[in-house]
Tab-separated table of C-alpha atoms in Angstrom:
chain	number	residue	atom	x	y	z
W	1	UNK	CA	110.420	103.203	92.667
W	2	UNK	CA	106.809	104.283	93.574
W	3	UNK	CA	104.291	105.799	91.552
W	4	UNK	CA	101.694	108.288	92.834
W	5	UNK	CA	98.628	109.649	91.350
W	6	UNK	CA	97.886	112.877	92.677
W	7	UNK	CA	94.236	114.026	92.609
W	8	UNK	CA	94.068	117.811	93.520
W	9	UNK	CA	89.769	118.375	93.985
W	10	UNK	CA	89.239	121.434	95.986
W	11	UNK	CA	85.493	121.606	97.788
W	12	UNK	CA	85.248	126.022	96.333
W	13	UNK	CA	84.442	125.897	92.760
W	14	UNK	CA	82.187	128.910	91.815
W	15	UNK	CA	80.996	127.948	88.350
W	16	UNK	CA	79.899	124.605	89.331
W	17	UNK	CA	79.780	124.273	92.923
W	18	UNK	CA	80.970	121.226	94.135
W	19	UNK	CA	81.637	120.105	90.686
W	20	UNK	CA	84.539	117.060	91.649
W	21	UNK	CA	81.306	115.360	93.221
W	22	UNK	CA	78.403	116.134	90.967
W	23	UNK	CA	77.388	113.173	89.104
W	24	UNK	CA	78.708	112.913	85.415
W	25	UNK	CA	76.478	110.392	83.831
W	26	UNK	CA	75.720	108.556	87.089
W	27	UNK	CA	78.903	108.998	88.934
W	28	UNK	CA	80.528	111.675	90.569
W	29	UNK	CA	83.000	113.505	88.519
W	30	UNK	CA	86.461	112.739	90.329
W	31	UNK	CA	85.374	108.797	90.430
W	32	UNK	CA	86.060	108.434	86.732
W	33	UNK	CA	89.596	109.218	87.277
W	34	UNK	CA	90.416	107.419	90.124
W	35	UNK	CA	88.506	104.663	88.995
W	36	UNK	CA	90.934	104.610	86.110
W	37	UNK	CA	93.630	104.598	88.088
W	38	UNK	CA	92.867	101.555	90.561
W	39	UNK	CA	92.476	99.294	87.421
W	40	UNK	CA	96.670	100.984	86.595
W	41	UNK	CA	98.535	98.529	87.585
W	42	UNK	CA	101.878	100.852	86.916
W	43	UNK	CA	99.570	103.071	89.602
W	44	UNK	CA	100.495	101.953	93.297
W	45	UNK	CA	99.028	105.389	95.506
W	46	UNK	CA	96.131	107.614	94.753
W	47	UNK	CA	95.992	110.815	96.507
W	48	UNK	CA	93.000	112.488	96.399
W	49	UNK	CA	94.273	115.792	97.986
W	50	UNK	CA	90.970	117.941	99.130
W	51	UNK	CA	89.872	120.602	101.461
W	52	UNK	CA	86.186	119.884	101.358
W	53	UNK	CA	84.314	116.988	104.021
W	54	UNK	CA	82.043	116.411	101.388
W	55	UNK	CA	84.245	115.323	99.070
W	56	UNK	CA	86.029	113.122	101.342
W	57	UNK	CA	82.811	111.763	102.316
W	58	UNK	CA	81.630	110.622	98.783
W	59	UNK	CA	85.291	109.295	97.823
W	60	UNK	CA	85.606	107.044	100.714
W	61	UNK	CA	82.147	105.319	100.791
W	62	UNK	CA	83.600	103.364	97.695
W	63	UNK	CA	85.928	102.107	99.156
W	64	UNK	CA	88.544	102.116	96.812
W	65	UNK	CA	92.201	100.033	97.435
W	66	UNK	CA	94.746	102.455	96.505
W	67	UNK	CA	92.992	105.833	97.646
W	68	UNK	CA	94.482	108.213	100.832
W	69	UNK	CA	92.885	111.548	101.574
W	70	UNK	CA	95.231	114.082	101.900
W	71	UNK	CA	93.792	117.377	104.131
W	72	UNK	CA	95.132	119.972	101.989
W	73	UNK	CA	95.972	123.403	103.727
W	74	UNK	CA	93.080	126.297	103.190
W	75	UNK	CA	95.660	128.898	102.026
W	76	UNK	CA	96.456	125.975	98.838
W	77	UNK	CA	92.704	125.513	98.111
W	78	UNK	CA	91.957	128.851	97.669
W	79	UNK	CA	90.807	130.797	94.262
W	80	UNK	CA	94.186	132.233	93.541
W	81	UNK	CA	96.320	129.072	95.220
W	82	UNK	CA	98.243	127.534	92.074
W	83	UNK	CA	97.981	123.454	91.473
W	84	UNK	CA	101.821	123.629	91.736
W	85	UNK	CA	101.412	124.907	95.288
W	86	UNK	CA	99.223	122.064	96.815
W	87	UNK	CA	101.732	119.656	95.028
W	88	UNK	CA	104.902	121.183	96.735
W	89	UNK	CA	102.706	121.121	100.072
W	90	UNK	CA	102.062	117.593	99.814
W	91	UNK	CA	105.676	116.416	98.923
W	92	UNK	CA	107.397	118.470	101.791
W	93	UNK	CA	104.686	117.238	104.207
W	94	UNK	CA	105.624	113.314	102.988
W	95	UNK	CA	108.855	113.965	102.540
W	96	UNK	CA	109.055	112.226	99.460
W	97	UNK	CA	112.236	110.323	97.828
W	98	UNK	CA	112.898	112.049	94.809
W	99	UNK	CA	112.745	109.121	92.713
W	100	UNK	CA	109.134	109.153	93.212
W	101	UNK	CA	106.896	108.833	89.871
W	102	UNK	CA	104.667	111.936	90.389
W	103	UNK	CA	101.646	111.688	88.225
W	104	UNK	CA	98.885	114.930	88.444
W	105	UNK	CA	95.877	114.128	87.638
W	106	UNK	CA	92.970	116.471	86.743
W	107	UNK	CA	89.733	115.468	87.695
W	108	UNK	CA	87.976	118.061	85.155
W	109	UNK	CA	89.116	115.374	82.356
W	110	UNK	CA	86.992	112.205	83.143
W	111	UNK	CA	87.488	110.416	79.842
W	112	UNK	CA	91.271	109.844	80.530
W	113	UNK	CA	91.058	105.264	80.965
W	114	UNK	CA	93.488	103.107	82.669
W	115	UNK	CA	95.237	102.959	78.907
W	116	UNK	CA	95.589	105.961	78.791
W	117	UNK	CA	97.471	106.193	82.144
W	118	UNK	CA	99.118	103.001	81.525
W	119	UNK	CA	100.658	104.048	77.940
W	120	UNK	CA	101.985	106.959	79.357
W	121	UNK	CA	103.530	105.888	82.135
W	122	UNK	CA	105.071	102.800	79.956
W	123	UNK	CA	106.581	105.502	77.558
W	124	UNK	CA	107.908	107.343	80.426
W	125	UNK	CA	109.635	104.500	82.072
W	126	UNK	CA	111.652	104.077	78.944
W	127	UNK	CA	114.014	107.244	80.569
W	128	UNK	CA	113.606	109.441	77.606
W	129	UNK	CA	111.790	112.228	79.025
W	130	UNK	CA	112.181	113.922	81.809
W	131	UNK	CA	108.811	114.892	82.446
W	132	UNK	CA	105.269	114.405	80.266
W	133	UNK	CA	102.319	115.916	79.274
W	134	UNK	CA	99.042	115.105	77.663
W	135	UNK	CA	98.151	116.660	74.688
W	136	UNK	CA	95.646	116.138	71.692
W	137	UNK	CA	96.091	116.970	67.515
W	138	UNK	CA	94.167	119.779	66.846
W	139	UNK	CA	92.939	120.426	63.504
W	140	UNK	CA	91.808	123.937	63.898
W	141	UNK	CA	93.251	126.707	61.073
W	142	UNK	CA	94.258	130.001	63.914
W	143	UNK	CA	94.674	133.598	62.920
W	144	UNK	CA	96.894	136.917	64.461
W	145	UNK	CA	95.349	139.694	65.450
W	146	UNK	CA	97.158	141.510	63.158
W	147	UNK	CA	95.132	139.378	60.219
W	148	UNK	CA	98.155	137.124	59.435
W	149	UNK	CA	97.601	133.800	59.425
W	150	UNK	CA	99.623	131.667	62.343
W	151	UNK	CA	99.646	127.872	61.477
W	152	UNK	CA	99.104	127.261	57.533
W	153	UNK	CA	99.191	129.457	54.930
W	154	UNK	CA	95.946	130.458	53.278
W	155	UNK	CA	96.460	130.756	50.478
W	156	UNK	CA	97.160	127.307	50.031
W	157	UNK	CA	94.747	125.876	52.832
W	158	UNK	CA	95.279	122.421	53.220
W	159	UNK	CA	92.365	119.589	53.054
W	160	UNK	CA	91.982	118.003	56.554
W	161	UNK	CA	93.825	114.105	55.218
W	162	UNK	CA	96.797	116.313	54.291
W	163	UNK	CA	96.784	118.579	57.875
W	164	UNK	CA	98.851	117.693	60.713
W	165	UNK	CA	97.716	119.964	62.933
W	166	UNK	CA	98.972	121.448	66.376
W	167	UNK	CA	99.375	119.821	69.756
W	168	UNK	CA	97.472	121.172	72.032
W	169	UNK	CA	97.619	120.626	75.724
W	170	UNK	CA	94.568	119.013	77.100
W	171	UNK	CA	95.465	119.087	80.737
W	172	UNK	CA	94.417	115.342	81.253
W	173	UNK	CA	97.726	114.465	83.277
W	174	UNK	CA	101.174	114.908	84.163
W	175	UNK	CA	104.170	112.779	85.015
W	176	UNK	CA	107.122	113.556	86.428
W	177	UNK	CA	109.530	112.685	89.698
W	178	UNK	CA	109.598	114.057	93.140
W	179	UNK	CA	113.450	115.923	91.947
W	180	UNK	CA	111.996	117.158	89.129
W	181	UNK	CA	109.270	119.126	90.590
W	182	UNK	CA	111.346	119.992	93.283
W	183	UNK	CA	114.180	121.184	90.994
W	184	UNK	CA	111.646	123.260	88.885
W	185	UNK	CA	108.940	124.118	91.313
W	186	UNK	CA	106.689	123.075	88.550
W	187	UNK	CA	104.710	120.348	87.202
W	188	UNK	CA	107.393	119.971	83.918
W	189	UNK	CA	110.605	120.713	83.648
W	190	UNK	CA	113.459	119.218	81.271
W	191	UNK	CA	112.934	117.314	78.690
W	192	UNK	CA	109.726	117.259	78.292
W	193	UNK	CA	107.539	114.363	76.264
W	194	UNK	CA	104.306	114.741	75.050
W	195	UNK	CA	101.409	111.424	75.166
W	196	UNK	CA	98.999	112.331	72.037
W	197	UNK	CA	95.369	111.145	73.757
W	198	UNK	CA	92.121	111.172	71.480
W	199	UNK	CA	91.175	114.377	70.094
W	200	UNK	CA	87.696	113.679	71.974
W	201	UNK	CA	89.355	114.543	74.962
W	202	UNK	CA	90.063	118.228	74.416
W	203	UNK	CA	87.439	119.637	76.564
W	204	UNK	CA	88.294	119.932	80.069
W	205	UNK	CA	85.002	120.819	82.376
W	206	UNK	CA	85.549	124.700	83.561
W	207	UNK	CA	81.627	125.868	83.022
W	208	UNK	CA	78.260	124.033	82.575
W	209	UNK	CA	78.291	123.811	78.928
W	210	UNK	CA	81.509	121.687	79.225
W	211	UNK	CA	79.523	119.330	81.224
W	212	UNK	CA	76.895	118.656	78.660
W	213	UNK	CA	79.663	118.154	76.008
W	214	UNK	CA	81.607	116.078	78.289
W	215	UNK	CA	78.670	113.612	79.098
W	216	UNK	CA	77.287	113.119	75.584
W	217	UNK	CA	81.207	112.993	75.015
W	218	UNK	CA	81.431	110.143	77.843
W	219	UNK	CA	78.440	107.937	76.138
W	220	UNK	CA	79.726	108.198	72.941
W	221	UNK	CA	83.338	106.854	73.764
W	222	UNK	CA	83.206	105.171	77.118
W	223	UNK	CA	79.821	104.042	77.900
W	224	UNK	CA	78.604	103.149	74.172
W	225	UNK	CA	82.412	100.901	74.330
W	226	UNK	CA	81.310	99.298	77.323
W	227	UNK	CA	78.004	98.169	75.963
W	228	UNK	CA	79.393	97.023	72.443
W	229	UNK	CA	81.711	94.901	74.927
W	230	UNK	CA	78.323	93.281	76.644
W	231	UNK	CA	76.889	92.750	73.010
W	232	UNK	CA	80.411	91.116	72.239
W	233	UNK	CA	80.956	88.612	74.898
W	234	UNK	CA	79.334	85.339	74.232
W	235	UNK	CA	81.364	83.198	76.737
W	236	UNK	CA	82.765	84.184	80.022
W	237	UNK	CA	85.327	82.232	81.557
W	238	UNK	CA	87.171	82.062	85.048
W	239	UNK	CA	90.018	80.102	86.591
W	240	UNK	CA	89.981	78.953	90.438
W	241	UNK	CA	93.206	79.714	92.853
W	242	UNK	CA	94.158	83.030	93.150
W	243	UNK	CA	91.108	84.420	91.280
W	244	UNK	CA	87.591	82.741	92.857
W	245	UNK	CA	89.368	81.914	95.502
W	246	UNK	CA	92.156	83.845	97.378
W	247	UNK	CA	95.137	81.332	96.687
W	248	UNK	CA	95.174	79.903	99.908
W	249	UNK	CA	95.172	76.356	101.072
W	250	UNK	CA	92.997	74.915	103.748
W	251	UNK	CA	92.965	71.879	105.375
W	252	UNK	CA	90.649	70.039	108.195
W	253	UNK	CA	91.904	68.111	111.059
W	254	UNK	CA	91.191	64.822	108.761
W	255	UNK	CA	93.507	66.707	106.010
W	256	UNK	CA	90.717	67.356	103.810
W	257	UNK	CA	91.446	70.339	101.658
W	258	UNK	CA	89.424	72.979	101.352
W	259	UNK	CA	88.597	76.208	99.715
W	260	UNK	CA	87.131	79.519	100.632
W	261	UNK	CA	85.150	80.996	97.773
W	262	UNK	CA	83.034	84.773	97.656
W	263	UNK	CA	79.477	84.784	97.333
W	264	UNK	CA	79.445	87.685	95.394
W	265	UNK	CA	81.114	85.958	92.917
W	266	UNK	CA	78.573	83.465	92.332
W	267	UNK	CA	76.000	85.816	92.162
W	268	UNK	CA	77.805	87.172	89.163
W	269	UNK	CA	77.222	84.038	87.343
W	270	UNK	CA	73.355	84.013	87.639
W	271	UNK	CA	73.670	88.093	86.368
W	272	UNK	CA	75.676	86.234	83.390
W	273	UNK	CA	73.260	83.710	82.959
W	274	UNK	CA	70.514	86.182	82.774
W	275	UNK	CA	72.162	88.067	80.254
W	276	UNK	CA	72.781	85.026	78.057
W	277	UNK	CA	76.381	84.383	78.298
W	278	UNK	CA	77.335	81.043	78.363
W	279	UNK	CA	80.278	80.489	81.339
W	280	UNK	CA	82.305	78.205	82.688
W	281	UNK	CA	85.427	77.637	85.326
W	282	UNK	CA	88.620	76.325	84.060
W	283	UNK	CA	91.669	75.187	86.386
W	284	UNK	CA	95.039	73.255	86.601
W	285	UNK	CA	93.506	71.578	89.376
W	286	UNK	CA	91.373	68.661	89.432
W	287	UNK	CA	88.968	68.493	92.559
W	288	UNK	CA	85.884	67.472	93.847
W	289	UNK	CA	85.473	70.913	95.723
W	290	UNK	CA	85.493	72.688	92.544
W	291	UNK	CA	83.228	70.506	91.333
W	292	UNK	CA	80.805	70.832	93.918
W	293	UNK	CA	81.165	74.617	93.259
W	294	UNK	CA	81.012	74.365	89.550
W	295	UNK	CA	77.225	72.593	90.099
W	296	UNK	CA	76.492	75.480	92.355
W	297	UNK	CA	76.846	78.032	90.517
W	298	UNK	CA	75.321	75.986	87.509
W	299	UNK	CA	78.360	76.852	85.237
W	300	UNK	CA	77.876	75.465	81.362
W	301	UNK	CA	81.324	73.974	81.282
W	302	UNK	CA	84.327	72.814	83.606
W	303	UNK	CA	87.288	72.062	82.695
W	304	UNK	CA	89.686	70.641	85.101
W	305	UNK	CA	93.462	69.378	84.975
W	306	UNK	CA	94.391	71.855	82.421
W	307	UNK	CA	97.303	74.096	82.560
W	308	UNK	CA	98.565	76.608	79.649
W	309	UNK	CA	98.758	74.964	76.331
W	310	UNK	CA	96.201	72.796	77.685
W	311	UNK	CA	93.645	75.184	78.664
W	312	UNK	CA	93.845	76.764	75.116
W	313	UNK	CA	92.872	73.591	73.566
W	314	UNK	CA	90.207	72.946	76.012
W	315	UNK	CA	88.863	76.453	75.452
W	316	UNK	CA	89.198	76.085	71.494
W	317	UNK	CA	86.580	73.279	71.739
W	318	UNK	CA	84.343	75.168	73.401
W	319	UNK	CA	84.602	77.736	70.898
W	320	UNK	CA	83.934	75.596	68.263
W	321	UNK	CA	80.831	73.976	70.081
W	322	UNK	CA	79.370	76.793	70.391
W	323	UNK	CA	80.395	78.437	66.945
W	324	UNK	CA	82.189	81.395	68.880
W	325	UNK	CA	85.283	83.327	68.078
W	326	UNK	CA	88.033	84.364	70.710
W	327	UNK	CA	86.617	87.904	70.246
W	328	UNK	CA	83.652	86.833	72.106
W	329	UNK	CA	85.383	85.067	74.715
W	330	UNK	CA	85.849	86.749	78.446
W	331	UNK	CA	89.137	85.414	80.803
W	332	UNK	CA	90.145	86.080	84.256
W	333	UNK	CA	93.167	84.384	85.704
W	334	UNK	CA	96.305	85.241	88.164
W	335	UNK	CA	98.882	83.413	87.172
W	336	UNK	CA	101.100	81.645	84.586
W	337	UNK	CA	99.539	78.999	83.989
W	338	UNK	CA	96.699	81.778	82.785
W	339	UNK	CA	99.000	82.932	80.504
W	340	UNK	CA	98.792	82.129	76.965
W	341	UNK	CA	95.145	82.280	77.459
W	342	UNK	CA	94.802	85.042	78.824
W	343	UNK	CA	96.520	87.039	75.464
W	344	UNK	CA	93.947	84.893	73.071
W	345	UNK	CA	91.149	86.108	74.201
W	346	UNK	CA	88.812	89.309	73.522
W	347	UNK	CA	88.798	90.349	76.558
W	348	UNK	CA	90.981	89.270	79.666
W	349	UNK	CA	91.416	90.421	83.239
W	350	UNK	CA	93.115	89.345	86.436
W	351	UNK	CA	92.799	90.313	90.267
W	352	UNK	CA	94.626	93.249	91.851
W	353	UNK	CA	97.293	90.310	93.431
W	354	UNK	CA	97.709	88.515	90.194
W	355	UNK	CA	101.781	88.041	89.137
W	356	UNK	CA	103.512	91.306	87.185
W	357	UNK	CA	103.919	89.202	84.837
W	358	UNK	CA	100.164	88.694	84.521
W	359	UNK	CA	99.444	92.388	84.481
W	360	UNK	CA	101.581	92.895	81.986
W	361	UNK	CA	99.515	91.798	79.323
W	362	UNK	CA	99.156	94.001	76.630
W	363	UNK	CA	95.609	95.229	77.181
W	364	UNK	CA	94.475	93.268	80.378
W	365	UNK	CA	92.167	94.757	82.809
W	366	UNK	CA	93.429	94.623	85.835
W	367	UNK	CA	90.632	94.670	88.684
W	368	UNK	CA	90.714	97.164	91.580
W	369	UNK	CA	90.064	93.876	94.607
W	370	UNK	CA	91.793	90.884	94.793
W	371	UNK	CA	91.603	86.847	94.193
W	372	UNK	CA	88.655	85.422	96.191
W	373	UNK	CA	87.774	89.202	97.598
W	374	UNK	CA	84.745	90.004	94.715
W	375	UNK	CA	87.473	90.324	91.341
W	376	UNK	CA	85.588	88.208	89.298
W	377	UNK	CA	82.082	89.734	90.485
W	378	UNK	CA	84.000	93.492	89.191
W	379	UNK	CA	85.144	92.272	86.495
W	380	UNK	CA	81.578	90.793	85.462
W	381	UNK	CA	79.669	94.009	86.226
W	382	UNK	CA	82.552	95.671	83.835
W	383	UNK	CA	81.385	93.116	81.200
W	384	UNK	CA	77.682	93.070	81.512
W	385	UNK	CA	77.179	97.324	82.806
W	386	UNK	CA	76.016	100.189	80.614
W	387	UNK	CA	76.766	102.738	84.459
């Protein structure tokens, strides 16, 4: 069973023209999402559905894995066309199964993050819901227009602590299947489950003033994060096969083995090192090449021969010589002899290609490229950006 994302960004917006490409604190608006959504591993097609050749333009100079552009018909991209309508367009043209996961996405919410996504879809693989929506708690007291109060009574109004509030739909995102829409004609239909996000992601960008919110919004909860993570991470370390390299074996007509590693890579150590992180490469393997590649990129500490229980231990020690925590400690690895690892410390990630079981980690970042293809170099930048 596939899932899609689908990313409906239309090229006519009249209160902010061109607003699913104007940059939102450095970025253009519909990258957050999809962005997001690469680093899903539940997430296997993004469709970024669009009548506009700008748009198209700026989404595929990144270069993304899991992105298509879908050419969206002009009479579904016009001001009165519903969301609903582009969706039913693009399932009849694809002629999808009706199994098919069917997630809408809305690029006018840019603080929805791959947990987000990730959460939801894990609650809605359970089979209790038909379809699901995002919502947040509001905490807001609303009146009638006929003066009567709607959701508390005021004459008893409540403190805050002792409020629960009303759910109100945020318009983040939207699962449901291919059958379901069909069924319905509609994005819901069912039984329908609600995913509570953050109540700072209420505001959905309609006008200009919603883009001023949104970006102070975006440094407070997603850019200040990703700087405390910097200031966090004291050690960074990465495994070999399958993650600096892309798993495969090489040999030379002598039967030496050898190993094809990515540049880019090893230029993220030197950003490291000039950011004062101490690293290091740790492997089951025991070779001279890695080695040789370990005094290259002038790595603090290798270990070598060590596989799960063993790396721990190995890793432990370094911890202690350097009076560090596992907070401050930064993984990457692909497979299970990453494992156990992987779920001690702060922060862990693993390429695009690493096993399910792998991505599966409670909290892992999975990276948008693969072993040996620039993972470890993205999941650096991830560590040491404020963008």
């Amino acid at each position: 069973m596939k899932t899609i994302a689908f990313i409906p960004v239309r090229g006519g917006s009249k209160s902010i023209p061109l607003k699913n490409i104007k940059l939102l604190c450095g970025k253009p608006l519909v990258c957050w999402n999809i962005e997001a959504l690469e680093r899903c591993s539940l997430v296997d097609k993004i469709i970024v559905a669009t009548d506009s050749e700008q748009i198209e333009e700026v989404v595929l100079s990144k270069h993304y894995h899991k992105v298509t552009i879908y050419h969206r018909l002009a009479e579904n991209a016009c001001d009165t066309a519903s969301t609903e309508s582009v969706m039913l367009e693009y399932i009849d043209r694809e002629c999808l199964s009706n199994d098919t996961i069917f997630m809408l996405v809305q690029a006018t919410s840019p603080l929805t993050e791959t947990c987000h996504f990730s959460e939801a879809l894990d609650l809605y693989a359970k089979g209790i819901y038909d379809s699901m929506l995002t919502c947040v708690r509001n905490y807001r007291f609303f009146w009638n227009d006929d003066g009567t109060s709607k959701n508390y009574d005021y004459m008893y109004r409540p403190r805050r602590q002792n409020f629960s509030g009303e759910l109100m739909e945020n318009g983040a995102f939207y699962i449901n299947t291919v059958g379901n829409i069909l069924r319905n004609g509609n994005r819901l239909g069912g039984k329908i489950g609600i995913y509570e996000m953050p109540e700072y992601t209420a505001t959905e960008i309609d006008e200009l003033d919603d883009w001023i919110i949104l970006e102070n919004l975006m440094r407070k909860y997603v850019l200040l994060r990703q700087e405390n993570l910097k200031n966090k991470i004291k050690l960074f370390l990465s495994d070999v096969d399958g993650t600096l390299t892309d798993g495969g074996m090489y040999y030379s007509e002598n039967s030496e083995e050898l190993k094809k590693f990515n540049t880019r890579d090893g230029m993220g150590f030197q950003l490291l090192r000039e950011e004062g992180i101490k690293t290091g490469i740790i492997t089951s393997e025991n070779t001279k090449i890695v080695e040789n590649r370990a005094k290259k990129l002038k790595v603090d500490y290798l270990v070598q021969g060590k596989y799960n229980g063993g790396k721990l231990e190995a890793v432990k020690d370094i911890c202690d010589d350097l009076g560090l925590t596992w907070e401050q400690v930064a993984y990457i690895g692909d497979d299970v002899n990453c494992y156990e690892l992987l779920k001690s410390v702060g922060v862990a990630a693993c390429p695009a290609d690493a096993i399910i079981g792998v991505k599966n980690i409670p909290g892992i970042n999975v990276m948008s490229k693969k072993g040996g293809e620039g993972c470890v170099r993205e999941f650096i930048e991830m560590i040491i950006s404020q963008k």
